[in-house]
Coordinates of C-alpha atoms and ligand atoms in Angstrom, one line a residue:
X1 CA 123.1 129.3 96.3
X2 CA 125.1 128.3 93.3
X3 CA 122.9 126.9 90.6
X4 CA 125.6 124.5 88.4
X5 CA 128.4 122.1 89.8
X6 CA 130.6 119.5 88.6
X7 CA 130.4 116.2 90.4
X8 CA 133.5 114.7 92.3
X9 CA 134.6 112.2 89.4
X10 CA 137.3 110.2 90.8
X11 CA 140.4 109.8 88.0
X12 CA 138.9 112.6 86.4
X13 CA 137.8 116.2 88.2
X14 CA 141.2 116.9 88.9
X15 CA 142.5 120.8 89.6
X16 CA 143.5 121.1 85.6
X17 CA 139.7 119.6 84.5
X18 CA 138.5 121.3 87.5
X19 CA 140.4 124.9 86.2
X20 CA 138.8 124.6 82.3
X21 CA 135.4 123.7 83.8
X22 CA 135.1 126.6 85.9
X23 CA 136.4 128.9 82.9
X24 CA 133.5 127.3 81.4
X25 CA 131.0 128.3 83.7
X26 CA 131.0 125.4 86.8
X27 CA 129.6 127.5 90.0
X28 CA 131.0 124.8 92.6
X29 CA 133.3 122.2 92.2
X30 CA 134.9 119.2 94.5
X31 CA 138.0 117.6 95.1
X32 CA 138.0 113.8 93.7
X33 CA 137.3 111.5 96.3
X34 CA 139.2 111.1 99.2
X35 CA 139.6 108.3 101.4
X36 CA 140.1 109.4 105.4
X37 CA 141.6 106.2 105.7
X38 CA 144.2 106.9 103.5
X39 CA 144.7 110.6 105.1
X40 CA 145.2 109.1 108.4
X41 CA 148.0 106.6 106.9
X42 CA 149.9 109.4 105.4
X43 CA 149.2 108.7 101.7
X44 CA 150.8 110.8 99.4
X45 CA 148.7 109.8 96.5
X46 CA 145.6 110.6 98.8
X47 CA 147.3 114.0 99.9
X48 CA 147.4 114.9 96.2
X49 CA 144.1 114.9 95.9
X50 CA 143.6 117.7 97.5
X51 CA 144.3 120.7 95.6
X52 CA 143.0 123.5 94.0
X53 CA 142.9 125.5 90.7
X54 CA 144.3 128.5 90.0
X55 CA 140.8 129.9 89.6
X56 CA 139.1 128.1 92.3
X57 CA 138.6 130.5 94.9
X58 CA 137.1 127.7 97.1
X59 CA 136.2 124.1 97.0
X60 CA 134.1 121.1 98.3
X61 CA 136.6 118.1 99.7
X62 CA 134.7 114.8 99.6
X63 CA 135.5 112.1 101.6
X64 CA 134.5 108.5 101.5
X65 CA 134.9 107.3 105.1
X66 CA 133.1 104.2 107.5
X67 CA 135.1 105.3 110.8
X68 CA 133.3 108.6 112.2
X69 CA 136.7 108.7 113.9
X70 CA 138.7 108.4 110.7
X71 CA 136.2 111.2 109.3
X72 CA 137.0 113.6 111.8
X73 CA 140.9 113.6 111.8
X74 CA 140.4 114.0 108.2
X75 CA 137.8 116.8 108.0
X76 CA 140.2 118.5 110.9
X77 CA 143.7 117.8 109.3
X78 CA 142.3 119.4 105.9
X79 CA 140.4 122.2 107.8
X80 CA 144.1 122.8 109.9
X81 CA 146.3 123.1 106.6
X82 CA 143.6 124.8 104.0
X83 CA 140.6 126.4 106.1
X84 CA 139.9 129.5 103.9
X85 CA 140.0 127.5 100.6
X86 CA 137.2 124.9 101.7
X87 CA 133.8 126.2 101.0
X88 CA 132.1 122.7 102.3
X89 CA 133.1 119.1 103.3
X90 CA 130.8 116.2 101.1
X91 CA 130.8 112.9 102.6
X92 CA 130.1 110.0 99.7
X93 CA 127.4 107.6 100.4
X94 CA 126.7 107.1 96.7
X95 CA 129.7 105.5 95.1
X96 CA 128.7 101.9 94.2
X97 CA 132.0 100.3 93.2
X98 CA 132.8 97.1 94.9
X99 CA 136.1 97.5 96.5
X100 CA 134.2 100.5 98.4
X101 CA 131.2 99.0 99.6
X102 CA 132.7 95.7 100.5
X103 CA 134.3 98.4 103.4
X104 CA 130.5 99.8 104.2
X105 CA 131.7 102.9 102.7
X106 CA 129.8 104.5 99.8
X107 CA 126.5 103.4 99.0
X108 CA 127.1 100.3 101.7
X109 CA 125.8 103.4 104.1
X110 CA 122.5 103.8 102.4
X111 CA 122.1 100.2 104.2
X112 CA 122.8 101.6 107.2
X113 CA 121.5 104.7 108.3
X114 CA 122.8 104.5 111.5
X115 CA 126.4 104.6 111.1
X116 CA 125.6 107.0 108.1
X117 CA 123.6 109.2 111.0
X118 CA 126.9 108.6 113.2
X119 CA 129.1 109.7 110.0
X120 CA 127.6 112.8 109.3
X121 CA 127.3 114.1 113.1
X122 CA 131.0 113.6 113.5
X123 CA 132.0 115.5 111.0
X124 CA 129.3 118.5 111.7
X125 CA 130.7 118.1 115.3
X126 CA 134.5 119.3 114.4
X127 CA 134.0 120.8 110.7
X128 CA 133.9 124.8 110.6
X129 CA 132.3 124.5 107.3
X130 CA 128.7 123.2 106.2
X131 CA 128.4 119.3 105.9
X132 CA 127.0 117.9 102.9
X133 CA 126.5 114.3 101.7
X134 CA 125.8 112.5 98.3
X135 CA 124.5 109.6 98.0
X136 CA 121.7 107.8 95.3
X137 CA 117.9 106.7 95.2
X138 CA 118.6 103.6 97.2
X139 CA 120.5 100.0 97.5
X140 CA 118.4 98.8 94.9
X141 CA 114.9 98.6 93.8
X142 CA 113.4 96.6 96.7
X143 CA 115.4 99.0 98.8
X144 CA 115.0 102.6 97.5
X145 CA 115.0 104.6 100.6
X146 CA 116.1 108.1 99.1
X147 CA 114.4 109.9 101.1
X148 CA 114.3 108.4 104.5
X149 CA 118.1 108.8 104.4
X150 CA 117.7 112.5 103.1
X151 CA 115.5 113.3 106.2
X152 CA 118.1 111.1 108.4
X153 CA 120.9 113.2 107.1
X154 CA 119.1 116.5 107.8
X155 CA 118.5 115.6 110.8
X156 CA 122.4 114.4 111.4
X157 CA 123.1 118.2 110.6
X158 CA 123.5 117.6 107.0
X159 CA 123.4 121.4 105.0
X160 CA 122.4 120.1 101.8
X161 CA 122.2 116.6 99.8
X162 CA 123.3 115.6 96.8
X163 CA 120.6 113.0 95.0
X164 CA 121.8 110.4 91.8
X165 CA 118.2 108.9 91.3
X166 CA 119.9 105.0 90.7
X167 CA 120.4 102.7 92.7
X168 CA 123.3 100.8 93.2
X169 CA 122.8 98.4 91.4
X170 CA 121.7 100.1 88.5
X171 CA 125.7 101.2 88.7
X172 CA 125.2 103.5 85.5
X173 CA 122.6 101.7 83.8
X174 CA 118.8 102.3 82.3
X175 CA 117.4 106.1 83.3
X176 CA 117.8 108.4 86.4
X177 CA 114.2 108.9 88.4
X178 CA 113.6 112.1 88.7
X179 CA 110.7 111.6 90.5
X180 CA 112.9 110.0 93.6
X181 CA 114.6 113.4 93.1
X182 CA 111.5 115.3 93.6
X183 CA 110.2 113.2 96.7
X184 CA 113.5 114.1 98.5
X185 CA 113.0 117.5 97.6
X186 CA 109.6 117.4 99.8
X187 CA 110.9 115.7 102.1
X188 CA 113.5 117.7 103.5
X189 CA 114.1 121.5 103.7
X190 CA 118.0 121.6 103.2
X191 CA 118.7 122.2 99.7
X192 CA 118.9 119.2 97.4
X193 CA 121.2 118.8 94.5
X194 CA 119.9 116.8 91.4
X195 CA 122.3 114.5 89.8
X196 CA 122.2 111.7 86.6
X197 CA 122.3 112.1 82.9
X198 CA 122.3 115.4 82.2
X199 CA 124.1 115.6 79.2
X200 CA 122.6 119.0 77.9
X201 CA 121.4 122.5 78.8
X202 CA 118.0 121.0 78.3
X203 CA 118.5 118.1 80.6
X204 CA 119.6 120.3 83.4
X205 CA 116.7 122.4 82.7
X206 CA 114.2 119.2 83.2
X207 CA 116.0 118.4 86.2
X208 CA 115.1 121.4 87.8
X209 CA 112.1 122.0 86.7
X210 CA 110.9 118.5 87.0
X211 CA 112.4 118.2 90.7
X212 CA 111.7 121.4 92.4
X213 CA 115.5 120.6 92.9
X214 CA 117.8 124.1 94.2
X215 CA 121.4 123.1 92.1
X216 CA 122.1 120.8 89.2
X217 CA 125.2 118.4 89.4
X218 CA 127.3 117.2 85.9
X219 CA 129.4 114.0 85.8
X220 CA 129.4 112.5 82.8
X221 CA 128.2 114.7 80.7
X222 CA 131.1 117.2 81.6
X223 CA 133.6 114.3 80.2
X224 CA 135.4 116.4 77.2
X225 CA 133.0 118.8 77.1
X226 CA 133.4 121.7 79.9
X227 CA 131.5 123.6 77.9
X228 CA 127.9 122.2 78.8
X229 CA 128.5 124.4 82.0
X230 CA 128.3 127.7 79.7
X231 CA 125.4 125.7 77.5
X232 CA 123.6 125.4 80.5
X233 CA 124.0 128.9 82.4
X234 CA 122.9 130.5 78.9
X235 CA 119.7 128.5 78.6
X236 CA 118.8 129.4 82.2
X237 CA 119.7 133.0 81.4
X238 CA 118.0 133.5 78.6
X239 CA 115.3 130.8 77.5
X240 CA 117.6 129.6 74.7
X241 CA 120.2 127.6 73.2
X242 CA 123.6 128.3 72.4
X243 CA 125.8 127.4 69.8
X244 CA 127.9 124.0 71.1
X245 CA 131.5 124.8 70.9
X246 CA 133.5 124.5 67.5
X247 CA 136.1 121.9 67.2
X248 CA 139.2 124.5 67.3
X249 CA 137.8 125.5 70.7
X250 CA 137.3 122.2 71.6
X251 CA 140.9 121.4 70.8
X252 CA 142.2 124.1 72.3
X253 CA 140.8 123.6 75.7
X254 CA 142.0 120.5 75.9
X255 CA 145.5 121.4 75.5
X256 CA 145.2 123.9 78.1
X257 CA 143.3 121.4 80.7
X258 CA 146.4 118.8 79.3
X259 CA 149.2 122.0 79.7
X260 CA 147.6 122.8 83.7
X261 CA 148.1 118.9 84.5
X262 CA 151.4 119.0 83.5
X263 CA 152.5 121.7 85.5
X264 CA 150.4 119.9 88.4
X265 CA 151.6 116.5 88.4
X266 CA 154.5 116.2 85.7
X267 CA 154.5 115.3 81.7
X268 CA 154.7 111.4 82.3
X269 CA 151.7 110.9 85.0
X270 CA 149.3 114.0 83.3
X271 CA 149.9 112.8 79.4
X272 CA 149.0 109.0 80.4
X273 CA 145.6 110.9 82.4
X274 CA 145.0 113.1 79.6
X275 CA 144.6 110.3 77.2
X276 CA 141.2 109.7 78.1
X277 CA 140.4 113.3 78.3
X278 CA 141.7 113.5 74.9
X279 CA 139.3 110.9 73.5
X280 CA 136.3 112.2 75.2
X281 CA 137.1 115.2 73.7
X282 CA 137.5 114.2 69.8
X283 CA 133.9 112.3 70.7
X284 CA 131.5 113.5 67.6
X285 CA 134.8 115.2 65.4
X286 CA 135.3 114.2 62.3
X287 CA 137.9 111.4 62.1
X288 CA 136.7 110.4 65.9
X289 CA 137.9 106.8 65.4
X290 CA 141.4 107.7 64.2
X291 CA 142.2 110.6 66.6
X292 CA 140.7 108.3 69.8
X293 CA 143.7 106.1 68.6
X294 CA 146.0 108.5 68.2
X295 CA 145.0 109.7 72.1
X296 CA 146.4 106.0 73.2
X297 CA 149.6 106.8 71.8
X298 CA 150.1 110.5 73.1
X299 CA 153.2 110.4 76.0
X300 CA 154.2 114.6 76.1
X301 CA 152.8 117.6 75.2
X302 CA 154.7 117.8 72.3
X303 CA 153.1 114.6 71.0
X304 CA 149.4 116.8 71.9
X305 CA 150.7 119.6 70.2
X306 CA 151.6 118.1 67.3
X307 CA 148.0 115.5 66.9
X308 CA 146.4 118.8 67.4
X309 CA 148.5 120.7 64.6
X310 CA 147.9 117.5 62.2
X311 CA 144.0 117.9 63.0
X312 CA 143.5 121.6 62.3
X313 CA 145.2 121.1 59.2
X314 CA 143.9 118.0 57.6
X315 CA 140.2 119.7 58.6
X316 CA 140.7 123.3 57.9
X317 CA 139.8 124.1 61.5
Ligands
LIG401 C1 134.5 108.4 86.2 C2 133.6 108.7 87.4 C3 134.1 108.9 88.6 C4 133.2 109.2 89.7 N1 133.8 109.4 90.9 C5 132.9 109.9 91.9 C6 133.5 110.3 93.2 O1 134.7 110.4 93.4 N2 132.6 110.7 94.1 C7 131.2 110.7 93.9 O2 130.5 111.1 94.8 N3 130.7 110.3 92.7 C8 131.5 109.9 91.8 N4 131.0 109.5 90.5 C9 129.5 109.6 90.3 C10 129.2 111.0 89.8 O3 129.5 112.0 90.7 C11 127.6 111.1 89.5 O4 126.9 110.9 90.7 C12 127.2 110.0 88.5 O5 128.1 109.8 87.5 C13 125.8 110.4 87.9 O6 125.9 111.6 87.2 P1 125.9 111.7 85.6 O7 124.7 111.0 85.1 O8 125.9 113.2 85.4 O9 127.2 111.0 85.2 C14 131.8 109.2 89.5 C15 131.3 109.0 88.2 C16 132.2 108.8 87.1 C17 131.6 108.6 85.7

């Protein structure tokens, strides 16, 4: 089973991210998410969500979904256009942003097991490929029901879960339990994905170790810095720590991940993405402040090219 994967991060694992983090070392990688809703109305923005790296042999498609219905002509239309690039369908029962769970979909379903139970069987009943489903440590902390729902989905037909040990109403805030992680772990027999805060090879190293979990999953920590996925396959590997990447490297990444979007989406929609990228990026470089402004202001990759000529020089990289 793959060990490391980068977490759907909607607005932000596109293919290009997607392409550098995988160079980088990423075993498994999904799509952003995807709304069935939206596939079933013909939305070309939700269309364009799903596709694929150059180097991204095969992929997880996540949906976010409250209409078992919906779910299936989704999980079917995808399966009928790209069957031998999907490697798993994830539904999302995790994501706690309003204007999702005011529709009961994301972690709205950890509320109700039922229609989660009835999501997940619908999709195992037309998908070719393994079901999986993310989701956190419960509603909130009056309400943590991680693993009931792991042992529900299991028994749905689930083939592995992804755990985030907050609740939604933590949103991002205060500490991820690991020990949550660990009682889903014994709970269920499917493998179980830890997820939350790991922001180094040490981190993902607790996670397992602390867990009993089989895989690792990276959101935020992989923001600007793809190469915590080599960080942490080395420190599994061989019991120590490698060198973080130099700020050249770091620089020069990012114009290939900003260079890949362009060719994916065009100049004008990739250079206002990449901004963001950009300043995650230049996080911890000297001059951070200065360049995170200059990132507002990039529009081509010209205007990338040229920030990252006037770095290198001014620093001697
Ligand atoms: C910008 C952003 C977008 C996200 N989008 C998704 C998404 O589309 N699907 C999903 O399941 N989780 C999404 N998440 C949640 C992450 O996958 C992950 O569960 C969470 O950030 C905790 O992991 P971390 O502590 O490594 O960041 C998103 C998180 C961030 C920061």
């Amino acid at each position: 089973m793959d060990k490391v994967y980068l977490a759907p991060m909607a607005g932000v694992s596109d293919a290009a991210f997607r392409h550098v983090a995988i160079e980088q070392g990423a075993d498994f990688t999904y799509t952003e998410m995807v709304s069935a809703k939206g596939l079933k109305y013909g939305s070309a923005k939700t269309e364009s969500l799903i596709s694929f790296a150059e180097n991204e042999k095969t992929i997880g498609v996540q949906f976010f979904a409250s209409d078992p219905d919906a779910l299936k002509a989704g999980i079917e239309s995808v399966q009928a256009r790209y069957d031998d690039r999907i490697a798993l369908f994830d539904i999302n029962m995790g994501c706690p942003a309003p204007k999702i769970t005011s529709n009961g979909e994301g972690c709205a379903l950890m509320r109700n097991p039922e229609l989660a139970s009835r999501l997940i069987k619908a999709a195992v009943s037309v998908s070719k490929k393994p079901v999986t489903v993310k989701f956190r440590k419960g509603w909130d902390d009056r309400n943590v029901n991680a693993a009931d729902f792991a042992r529900m989905a299991e028994q749905s037909g689930a083939s592995a879960v992804t755990v985030h040990g907050r609740t939604r109403s933590q949103f991002y805030s205060g500490s991820v339990d690991l020990d949550i992680i660990a009682e889903v772990k014994r709970s269920v027999s499917i493998p179980v994905i830890g997820n939350g805060d790991i922001f180094s090879a040490r981190d993902a190293l607790n996670m397992l170790e602390t867990t009993g979990c089989d895989g690792v999953m990276v959101a935020r920590g992989a923001l600007g810095n793809p190469f915590i996925f080599r960080e942490i396959k080395y420190l599994f590997e061989h019991g120590t720590e490698r060198e973080k990447a130099a700020p050249r490297e770091k620089l020069d990444v990012l114009f290939k991940q900003a260079a890949l979007a362009c060719g994916e989406k065009g100049e004008r929609i990739a250079m206002r993405q990449i901004r963001k990228h950009a300043a995650w990026y230049f996080k911890g470089m000297d001059g951070a402040a200065k360049l995170r402004e200059a990132a507002v202001k990039l529009n081509t990759l010209d205007d990338l090219h040229m920030l990252i000529t006037h770095i290198s020089a001014s620093f001697a990289l």
